[in-house]
Amino acid sequence: MNPFMPGAGKRPPELVGRTHDLELMDRMIARTKLGLLDRGVVYSGLRGMGKTVLLLKLNDMASNQGMVTVQIEANGDAAAEYDELLHEMSLAVMRIRKPDVRRRLSDVFSHVESISLDFVLGSATVELNDADEEKKAVRTSSYKLELLIEGLAGELKNNGLGLFLFVDEFQDMSAEVMMTLITVQHKMGQRNLPFYVIGAGLPNLPGVLTKARSYAERLFEYRPIGRLNDTAVADGFQKPARELGYSFDDEALARLVDLSHGYPYFIQAYGKASWDASDSNPISVSAVEKGEPVARAELDQGLYVSRWQRATPLGREYLAAMAAIGETCTSAQVAKLMNRSMSDLSSIRLSLIELGLVYSPERGRIAFTVPGMDEFIRRVMPSESQSYDGRALKGD
């Protein structure tokens, strides 16, 4: 019966503190039905803030109102991202309940597939090598995607509907695909066609988008996703419990609010541990205290240890130096503490960014992507010889 379940991207029993974001999606859907356009939306924040869960909820809201919705996770490989976009769009069309609308949208796919793009790409007069073939395939996918979105959005507008693309880990998207999507969003707005990109990523995402296309700052409504306030946190614990006929007493709830620090992922970890440790109703502070070490171990394994293992030994030394300085610091401070030059550490800094362990909130600064990572490193001081699995780890 335990309603709490920590996990990457898992939907909590109660989505709290995001009322404005849900209202924003309601407004976009209503305007789309009236033939009025809106901007796309970009959510940015640290890991564990519930961005992925929010995207899933917004996707459901749009889908339940008959909109065509597509959701992908960026991975930095242009060819793979184009393939996923085209594949997911075809599946989205197949999910349309109205046969006549589904047929017209399917015709759009058939039309785009039948178009020869040689006149755009140019006919090769010499044998292409593998690299040229790959570039041509990516360019072909780019043109196909733009034609497809234009055709789908046009048909959907005639039916009071729209095309909503949800992109998770947006900051990791290849520059090629990101520029294409921003450009298409811009063009569809100019042509009054209902296509919206709803993206989520790390705090540096707005800067990444603007770097890709300077006008991106005007195409989206930017929404930072941060810590929940105390009222929302209390609701995150109390509402799921009450749904099952239980509750937390005032002292227990106050302690849980303090422990969670406003992080949605922490609510699930401490809520689960307290529930399992309780033998009373309402759940008392003694159950919370008994569950604290269990929740802390859950957070260590679920958020921190696995990420520590993604870093090389030198990467771990860099992370430990960051933790010794504080939650955010400058690259120069890290280099000084490690007694190395900044140029010597530039490659390891870049690798940690690519692994999604740190990000650059502004030029010259570096910060952890996961809240509390610095405290974990200082508290546990994990061994630098701990197994290194060489795999990247992403997700909210």
Short mmCIF file of C-alpha atoms in Angstrom, two decimals:
data_model
loop_
_atom_site.label_atom_id
_atom_site.label_comp_id
_atom_site.label_asym_id
_atom_site.label_seq_id
_atom_site.Cartn_x
_atom_site.Cartn_y
_atom_site.Cartn_z
CA MET A 1 0.00 0.00 0.00
CA ASN A 2 2.99 2.34 0.22
CA PRO A 3 2.14 5.19 -2.19
CA PHE A 4 5.67 6.60 -2.29
CA MET A 5 8.12 5.29 -4.87
CA PRO A 6 11.40 7.06 -5.67
CA GLY A 7 12.75 6.52 -9.16
CA ALA A 8 13.95 8.39 -12.25
CA GLY A 9 10.94 9.75 -14.12
CA LYS A 10 8.43 7.78 -12.05
CA ARG A 11 5.18 9.60 -11.51
CA PRO A 12 4.54 10.54 -7.90
CA PRO A 13 1.11 9.82 -6.41
CA GLU A 14 0.53 13.57 -6.14
CA LEU A 15 2.01 16.20 -8.49
CA VAL A 16 2.33 19.17 -6.15
CA GLY A 17 3.55 22.71 -6.61
CA ARG A 18 3.12 22.75 -10.40
CA THR A 19 -0.35 24.30 -10.65
CA HIS A 20 0.83 27.20 -12.83
CA ASP A 21 2.48 24.81 -15.29
CA LEU A 22 -0.69 22.73 -15.60
CA GLU A 23 -2.73 25.90 -16.12
CA LEU A 24 -0.25 26.97 -18.80
CA MET A 25 -0.86 23.74 -20.71
CA ASP A 26 -4.62 24.12 -20.29
CA ARG A 27 -4.34 27.57 -21.83
CA MET A 28 -2.26 26.32 -24.77
CA ILE A 29 -4.78 23.56 -25.50
CA ALA A 30 -7.73 25.97 -25.28
CA ARG A 31 -6.05 28.51 -27.57
CA THR A 32 -5.17 25.77 -30.07
CA LYS A 33 -8.82 24.69 -30.25
CA LEU A 34 -9.78 28.30 -30.99
CA GLY A 35 -7.18 28.56 -33.75
CA LEU A 36 -4.98 30.88 -31.69
CA LEU A 37 -1.24 30.32 -31.44
CA ASP A 38 1.01 30.27 -28.41
CA ARG A 39 4.73 30.00 -27.74
CA GLY A 40 6.53 26.80 -26.88
CA VAL A 41 7.66 26.25 -23.30
CA VAL A 42 11.10 25.44 -21.90
CA TYR A 43 11.53 24.07 -18.36
CA SER A 44 14.97 24.10 -16.77
CA GLY A 45 16.29 22.96 -13.41
CA LEU A 46 18.55 20.55 -11.58
CA ARG A 47 18.03 16.80 -11.68
CA GLY A 48 15.51 15.38 -9.24
CA MET A 49 13.18 18.38 -9.59
CA GLY A 50 10.52 16.43 -11.47
CA LYS A 51 10.97 17.84 -14.99
CA THR A 52 10.47 14.45 -16.67
CA VAL A 53 7.38 13.75 -14.59
CA LEU A 54 5.99 17.17 -15.50
CA LEU A 55 6.54 16.53 -19.22
CA LEU A 56 4.68 13.21 -18.95
CA LYS A 57 1.77 14.92 -17.20
CA LEU A 58 1.60 17.72 -19.77
CA ASN A 59 1.75 15.13 -22.55
CA ASP A 60 -1.21 13.31 -21.02
CA MET A 61 -3.19 16.54 -20.73
CA ALA A 62 -2.69 17.39 -24.41
CA SER A 63 -3.29 13.83 -25.59
CA ASN A 64 -6.51 13.53 -23.58
CA GLN A 65 -7.80 16.62 -25.39
CA GLY A 66 -7.19 15.01 -28.78
CA MET A 67 -3.90 16.75 -29.58
CA VAL A 68 -1.18 14.84 -31.43
CA THR A 69 1.69 14.44 -28.96
CA VAL A 70 5.22 13.16 -29.45
CA GLN A 71 7.79 12.65 -26.68
CA ILE A 72 11.50 11.93 -27.12
CA GLU A 73 14.70 12.10 -25.10
CA ALA A 74 17.63 13.85 -26.76
CA ASN A 75 20.88 11.90 -27.02
CA GLY A 76 23.21 14.05 -29.12
CA ASP A 77 23.21 11.78 -32.20
CA ALA A 78 21.56 13.71 -35.04
CA ALA A 79 20.73 10.68 -37.18
CA ALA A 80 19.26 8.78 -34.23
CA GLU A 81 17.25 11.81 -33.08
CA TYR A 82 15.77 12.36 -36.53
CA ASP A 83 14.88 8.66 -36.77
CA GLU A 84 13.18 8.76 -33.37
CA LEU A 85 11.26 11.93 -34.23
CA LEU A 86 9.94 10.51 -37.49
CA HIS A 87 9.14 7.16 -35.87
CA GLU A 88 7.33 8.66 -32.89
CA MET A 89 5.35 11.01 -35.13
CA SER A 90 4.11 8.08 -37.19
CA LEU A 91 3.04 6.27 -34.02
CA ALA A 92 1.31 9.40 -32.75
CA VAL A 93 -0.75 9.61 -35.92
CA MET A 94 -1.75 5.96 -35.59
CA ARG A 95 -3.11 6.72 -32.12
CA ILE A 96 -5.60 9.29 -33.45
CA ARG A 97 -9.09 8.00 -32.63
CA LYS A 98 -11.02 9.74 -35.44
CA PRO A 99 -10.59 7.64 -38.62
CA ASP A 100 -11.00 10.56 -41.04
CA VAL A 101 -8.40 12.69 -39.23
CA ARG A 102 -6.05 9.71 -38.94
CA ARG A 103 -6.39 9.03 -42.69
CA ARG A 104 -5.61 12.63 -43.69
CA LEU A 105 -2.57 12.72 -41.42
CA SER A 106 -1.39 9.40 -42.84
CA ASP A 107 -1.69 10.93 -46.31
CA VAL A 108 0.72 13.65 -45.19
CA PHE A 109 3.30 10.96 -44.37
CA SER A 110 2.78 9.29 -47.75
CA HIS A 111 3.16 12.61 -49.55
CA VAL A 112 6.41 13.49 -47.78
CA GLU A 113 7.85 10.03 -48.41
CA SER A 114 7.02 10.33 -52.12
CA ILE A 115 8.85 13.63 -52.61
CA SER A 116 12.28 13.43 -54.23
CA LEU A 117 14.73 15.63 -52.36
CA ASP A 118 17.53 15.36 -54.92
CA PHE A 119 16.70 18.81 -56.28
CA VAL A 120 17.27 20.28 -52.82
CA LEU A 121 20.28 18.23 -51.84
CA GLY A 122 21.93 18.23 -55.25
CA SER A 123 22.75 15.21 -57.37
CA ALA A 124 26.13 13.63 -56.66
CA THR A 125 28.38 13.42 -59.72
CA VAL A 126 31.06 11.47 -57.89
CA GLU A 127 30.86 8.48 -55.62
CA LEU A 128 30.10 9.57 -52.09
CA ASN A 129 32.14 8.33 -49.16
CA ASP A 130 30.51 7.17 -45.93
CA ALA A 131 30.79 10.58 -44.27
CA ASP A 132 29.11 12.33 -47.21
CA GLU A 133 26.36 9.73 -47.29
CA GLU A 134 25.74 10.25 -43.58
CA LYS A 135 25.57 14.04 -44.01
CA LYS A 136 23.18 13.65 -46.93
CA ALA A 137 20.97 11.32 -44.89
CA VAL A 138 20.86 13.82 -42.00
CA ARG A 139 20.00 16.70 -44.35
CA THR A 140 17.30 14.58 -45.96
CA SER A 141 15.81 13.84 -42.55
CA SER A 142 15.88 17.55 -41.72
CA TYR A 143 13.88 18.49 -44.82
CA LYS A 144 11.49 15.58 -44.32
CA LEU A 145 10.85 16.57 -40.72
CA GLU A 146 10.10 20.18 -41.66
CA LEU A 147 7.73 19.14 -44.46
CA LEU A 148 6.07 16.60 -42.21
CA ILE A 149 5.50 19.04 -39.34
CA GLU A 150 4.14 21.65 -41.75
CA GLY A 151 1.75 19.14 -43.32
CA LEU A 152 0.57 17.67 -40.02
CA ALA A 153 0.12 21.06 -38.36
CA GLY A 154 -1.89 22.29 -41.34
CA GLU A 155 -4.28 19.33 -41.24
CA LEU A 156 -4.59 19.50 -37.46
CA LYS A 157 -5.42 23.21 -37.54
CA ASN A 158 -8.37 22.45 -39.81
CA ASN A 159 -9.70 20.22 -37.02
CA GLY A 160 -9.00 22.57 -34.10
CA LEU A 161 -6.04 20.46 -33.00
CA GLY A 162 -2.27 20.88 -32.73
CA LEU A 163 1.05 19.03 -32.75
CA PHE A 164 2.92 19.04 -29.41
CA LEU A 165 6.53 17.82 -29.26
CA PHE A 166 7.91 17.10 -25.77
CA VAL A 167 11.71 16.89 -25.56
CA ASP A 168 13.49 15.69 -22.42
CA GLU A 169 17.22 16.31 -21.82
CA PHE A 170 16.90 19.08 -24.41
CA GLN A 171 20.34 20.50 -23.61
CA ASP A 172 21.92 17.28 -24.91
CA MET A 173 20.26 17.44 -28.33
CA SER A 174 22.61 17.59 -31.30
CA ALA A 175 23.11 21.11 -32.64
CA GLU A 176 21.79 20.01 -36.04
CA VAL A 177 18.43 18.77 -34.75
CA MET A 178 18.07 21.55 -32.18
CA MET A 179 18.53 24.22 -34.85
CA THR A 180 16.04 22.45 -37.10
CA LEU A 181 13.37 22.30 -34.38
CA ILE A 182 13.87 25.93 -33.35
CA THR A 183 13.72 27.02 -36.99
CA VAL A 184 10.57 24.98 -37.65
CA GLN A 185 8.92 26.33 -34.48
CA HIS A 186 9.68 29.84 -35.77
CA LYS A 187 8.34 29.15 -39.28
CA MET A 188 5.17 27.49 -38.04
CA GLY A 189 4.49 30.52 -35.86
CA GLN A 190 4.90 32.80 -38.85
CA ARG A 191 2.45 30.64 -40.84
CA ASN A 192 -0.02 30.48 -37.96
CA LEU A 193 0.26 26.68 -37.71
CA PRO A 194 -0.11 24.91 -34.32
CA PHE A 195 3.24 23.26 -33.62
CA TYR A 196 4.81 23.58 -30.19
CA VAL A 197 8.08 22.38 -28.70
CA ILE A 198 7.82 21.74 -24.95
CA GLY A 199 11.34 21.07 -23.70
CA ALA A 200 13.02 20.30 -20.39
CA GLY A 201 16.65 20.22 -19.35
CA LEU A 202 19.37 21.48 -17.04
CA PRO A 203 19.60 25.12 -15.89
CA ASN A 204 21.90 25.98 -18.81
CA LEU A 205 19.24 24.99 -21.39
CA PRO A 206 18.01 28.55 -22.16
CA GLY A 207 21.57 29.60 -23.00
CA VAL A 208 22.11 26.52 -25.18
CA LEU A 209 18.94 27.28 -27.18
CA THR A 210 19.84 30.94 -27.65
CA LYS A 211 23.32 29.95 -28.81
CA ALA A 212 21.76 27.61 -31.39
CA ARG A 213 19.42 30.32 -32.69
CA SER A 214 19.50 33.87 -31.29
CA TYR A 215 15.75 34.33 -31.75
CA ALA A 216 15.03 31.28 -29.55
CA GLU A 217 14.72 33.64 -26.59
CA ARG A 218 11.50 34.99 -28.15
CA LEU A 219 10.03 31.66 -29.25
CA PHE A 220 9.55 30.08 -25.82
CA GLU A 221 8.18 30.83 -22.42
CA TYR A 222 11.02 29.96 -20.06
CA ARG A 223 10.01 28.32 -16.78
CA PRO A 224 12.63 27.49 -14.10
CA ILE A 225 11.77 24.38 -12.09
CA GLY A 226 13.17 24.71 -8.59
CA ARG A 227 12.52 23.60 -5.04
CA LEU A 228 8.94 23.26 -3.84
CA ASN A 229 7.73 25.53 -1.07
CA ASP A 230 6.90 24.08 2.35
CA THR A 231 3.16 23.96 1.67
CA ALA A 232 3.64 21.99 -1.54
CA VAL A 233 6.09 19.64 0.17
CA ALA A 234 3.60 18.99 3.00
CA ASP A 235 0.91 18.23 0.41
CA GLY A 236 3.32 15.87 -1.34
CA PHE A 237 3.48 13.79 1.85
CA GLN A 238 0.00 14.22 3.24
CA LYS A 239 -2.26 13.93 0.20
CA PRO A 240 -1.07 10.47 -0.96
CA ALA A 241 -1.32 9.16 2.62
CA ARG A 242 -4.84 10.50 3.07
CA GLU A 243 -5.93 8.90 -0.19
CA LEU A 244 -5.31 5.57 1.55
CA GLY A 245 -6.87 6.57 4.88
CA TYR A 246 -3.59 7.47 6.64
CA SER A 247 -1.87 10.70 7.62
CA PHE A 248 1.31 12.09 9.16
CA ASP A 249 0.98 13.85 12.52
CA ASP A 250 2.14 17.47 12.77
CA GLU A 251 5.55 16.68 14.24
CA ALA A 252 6.25 13.98 11.66
CA LEU A 253 5.17 16.24 8.82
CA ALA A 254 7.34 19.11 10.04
CA ARG A 255 10.36 16.80 10.20
CA LEU A 256 9.70 15.45 6.69
CA VAL A 257 9.36 18.94 5.24
CA ASP A 258 12.71 19.84 6.79
CA LEU A 259 14.42 16.68 5.51
CA SER A 260 13.17 16.96 1.94
CA HIS A 261 14.63 20.46 1.31
CA GLY A 262 11.90 21.03 -1.27
CA TYR A 263 13.20 18.35 -3.66
CA PRO A 264 10.45 16.14 -5.20
CA TYR A 265 12.74 13.10 -5.35
CA PHE A 266 13.48 13.46 -1.62
CA ILE A 267 9.75 13.47 -0.85
CA GLN A 268 9.41 10.03 -2.40
CA ALA A 269 12.49 8.63 -0.62
CA TYR A 270 11.63 9.91 2.87
CA GLY A 271 7.91 9.23 2.42
CA LYS A 272 8.57 5.62 1.44
CA ALA A 273 10.96 4.99 4.34
CA SER A 274 8.67 6.60 6.93
CA TRP A 275 5.65 4.64 5.70
CA ASP A 276 7.55 1.35 5.86
CA ALA A 277 8.85 2.13 9.36
CA SER A 278 5.43 3.08 10.77
CA ASP A 279 3.12 0.88 12.82
CA SER A 280 0.59 3.58 13.69
CA ASN A 281 -1.96 5.91 12.15
CA PRO A 282 -1.27 8.79 12.07
CA ILE A 283 2.37 8.16 11.23
CA SER A 284 4.53 9.57 14.00
CA VAL A 285 7.88 11.34 14.07
CA SER A 286 9.47 8.18 15.52
CA ALA A 287 8.71 6.40 12.23
CA VAL A 288 10.29 9.28 10.32
CA GLU A 289 13.41 9.11 12.47
CA LYS A 290 13.59 5.34 12.10
CA GLY A 291 13.28 5.67 8.34
CA GLU A 292 15.83 8.47 7.94
CA PRO A 293 18.93 6.28 7.49
CA VAL A 294 17.00 4.05 5.08
CA ALA A 295 15.93 7.06 3.01
CA ARG A 296 19.44 8.49 3.07
CA ALA A 297 20.81 5.18 1.79
CA GLU A 298 18.12 5.19 -0.92
CA LEU A 299 19.18 8.67 -2.00
CA ASP A 300 22.86 7.76 -1.90
CA GLN A 301 22.31 4.77 -4.18
CA GLY A 302 19.63 6.31 -6.37
CA LEU A 303 21.18 9.73 -6.92
CA TYR A 304 24.80 9.86 -5.89
CA VAL A 305 26.79 6.59 -5.85
CA SER A 306 25.70 5.62 -9.36
CA ARG A 307 26.76 9.03 -10.65
CA TRP A 308 30.08 8.91 -8.81
CA GLN A 309 30.78 5.64 -10.59
CA ARG A 310 30.34 7.36 -13.97
CA ALA A 311 33.42 9.51 -13.39
CA THR A 312 37.01 8.47 -14.02
CA PRO A 313 39.50 8.68 -11.13
CA LEU A 314 40.60 12.14 -12.27
CA GLY A 315 36.96 13.10 -12.70
CA ARG A 316 36.30 12.05 -9.11
CA GLU A 317 39.20 14.16 -7.94
CA TYR A 318 37.63 17.11 -9.76
CA LEU A 319 34.22 16.42 -8.19
CA ALA A 320 35.78 16.15 -4.72
CA ALA A 321 37.50 19.50 -5.22
CA MET A 322 34.18 21.06 -6.24
CA ALA A 323 32.49 19.61 -3.15
CA ALA A 324 35.21 20.99 -0.90
CA ILE A 325 34.59 24.48 -2.27
CA GLY A 326 30.78 24.40 -2.16
CA GLU A 327 27.62 23.92 -4.19
CA THR A 328 28.85 26.18 -7.01
CA CYS A 329 32.35 27.38 -7.77
CA THR A 330 34.61 28.63 -10.53
CA SER A 331 36.84 26.51 -12.71
CA ALA A 332 39.76 28.58 -11.47
CA GLN A 333 38.99 27.70 -7.84
CA VAL A 334 38.92 23.98 -8.68
CA ALA A 335 42.20 24.19 -10.57
CA LYS A 336 43.87 26.05 -7.70
CA LEU A 337 42.70 23.49 -5.14
CA MET A 338 43.91 20.62 -7.33
CA ASN A 339 47.21 22.44 -7.94
CA ARG A 340 46.75 22.18 -11.71
CA SER A 341 46.29 24.65 -14.53
CA MET A 342 42.82 25.28 -15.96
CA SER A 343 43.98 24.12 -19.39
CA ASP A 344 45.12 20.79 -17.89
CA LEU A 345 41.63 20.25 -16.48
CA SER A 346 39.56 21.49 -19.42
CA SER A 347 39.10 18.03 -20.94
CA ILE A 348 38.03 16.40 -17.66
CA ARG A 349 35.66 19.29 -17.00
CA LEU A 350 34.11 18.76 -20.44
CA SER A 351 33.79 15.01 -19.88
CA LEU A 352 31.94 15.60 -16.58
CA ILE A 353 29.57 17.97 -18.38
CA GLU A 354 28.97 15.39 -21.12
CA LEU A 355 28.24 12.76 -18.46
CA GLY A 356 25.59 15.06 -17.01
CA LEU A 357 27.33 15.27 -13.62
CA VAL A 358 28.06 19.00 -13.71
CA TYR A 359 27.02 21.96 -15.83
CA SER A 360 28.16 25.51 -16.41
CA PRO A 361 25.55 28.00 -15.13
CA GLU A 362 27.60 30.83 -16.63
CA ARG A 363 30.98 31.32 -18.22
CA GLY A 364 33.80 30.22 -15.91
CA ARG A 365 31.51 28.68 -13.29
CA ILE A 366 30.70 25.03 -12.62
CA ALA A 367 27.98 23.37 -10.52
CA PHE A 368 26.57 19.93 -9.75
CA THR A 369 23.49 18.87 -11.72
CA VAL A 370 22.14 16.88 -8.75
CA PRO A 371 21.13 18.73 -5.57
CA GLY A 372 23.08 17.61 -2.51
CA MET A 373 25.90 15.95 -4.46
CA ASP A 374 28.47 18.17 -2.75
CA GLU A 375 27.12 17.24 0.69
CA PHE A 376 27.19 13.54 -0.22
CA ILE A 377 30.83 13.70 -1.30
CA ARG A 378 31.86 15.57 1.87
CA ARG A 379 29.79 13.24 4.08
CA VAL A 380 30.74 9.89 2.58
CA MET A 381 34.05 10.67 0.86
CA PRO A 382 33.51 7.76 -1.57
CA SER A 383 36.62 5.89 -2.53
CA GLU A 384 38.31 7.06 -5.72
CA SER A 385 39.07 3.40 -6.43
CA GLN A 386 35.36 2.50 -6.48
CA SER A 387 34.33 0.66 -9.65
CA TYR A 388 34.13 2.77 -12.80
CA ASP A 389 31.59 1.48 -15.32
CA GLY A 390 32.23 4.01 -18.05
CA ARG A 391 28.55 4.60 -18.82
CA ALA A 392 26.72 7.91 -18.95
CA LEU A 393 23.76 8.47 -16.66
CA LYS A 394 20.97 10.91 -17.42
CA GLY A 395 17.37 11.40 -16.42
CA ASP A 396 15.37 13.27 -13.84
#
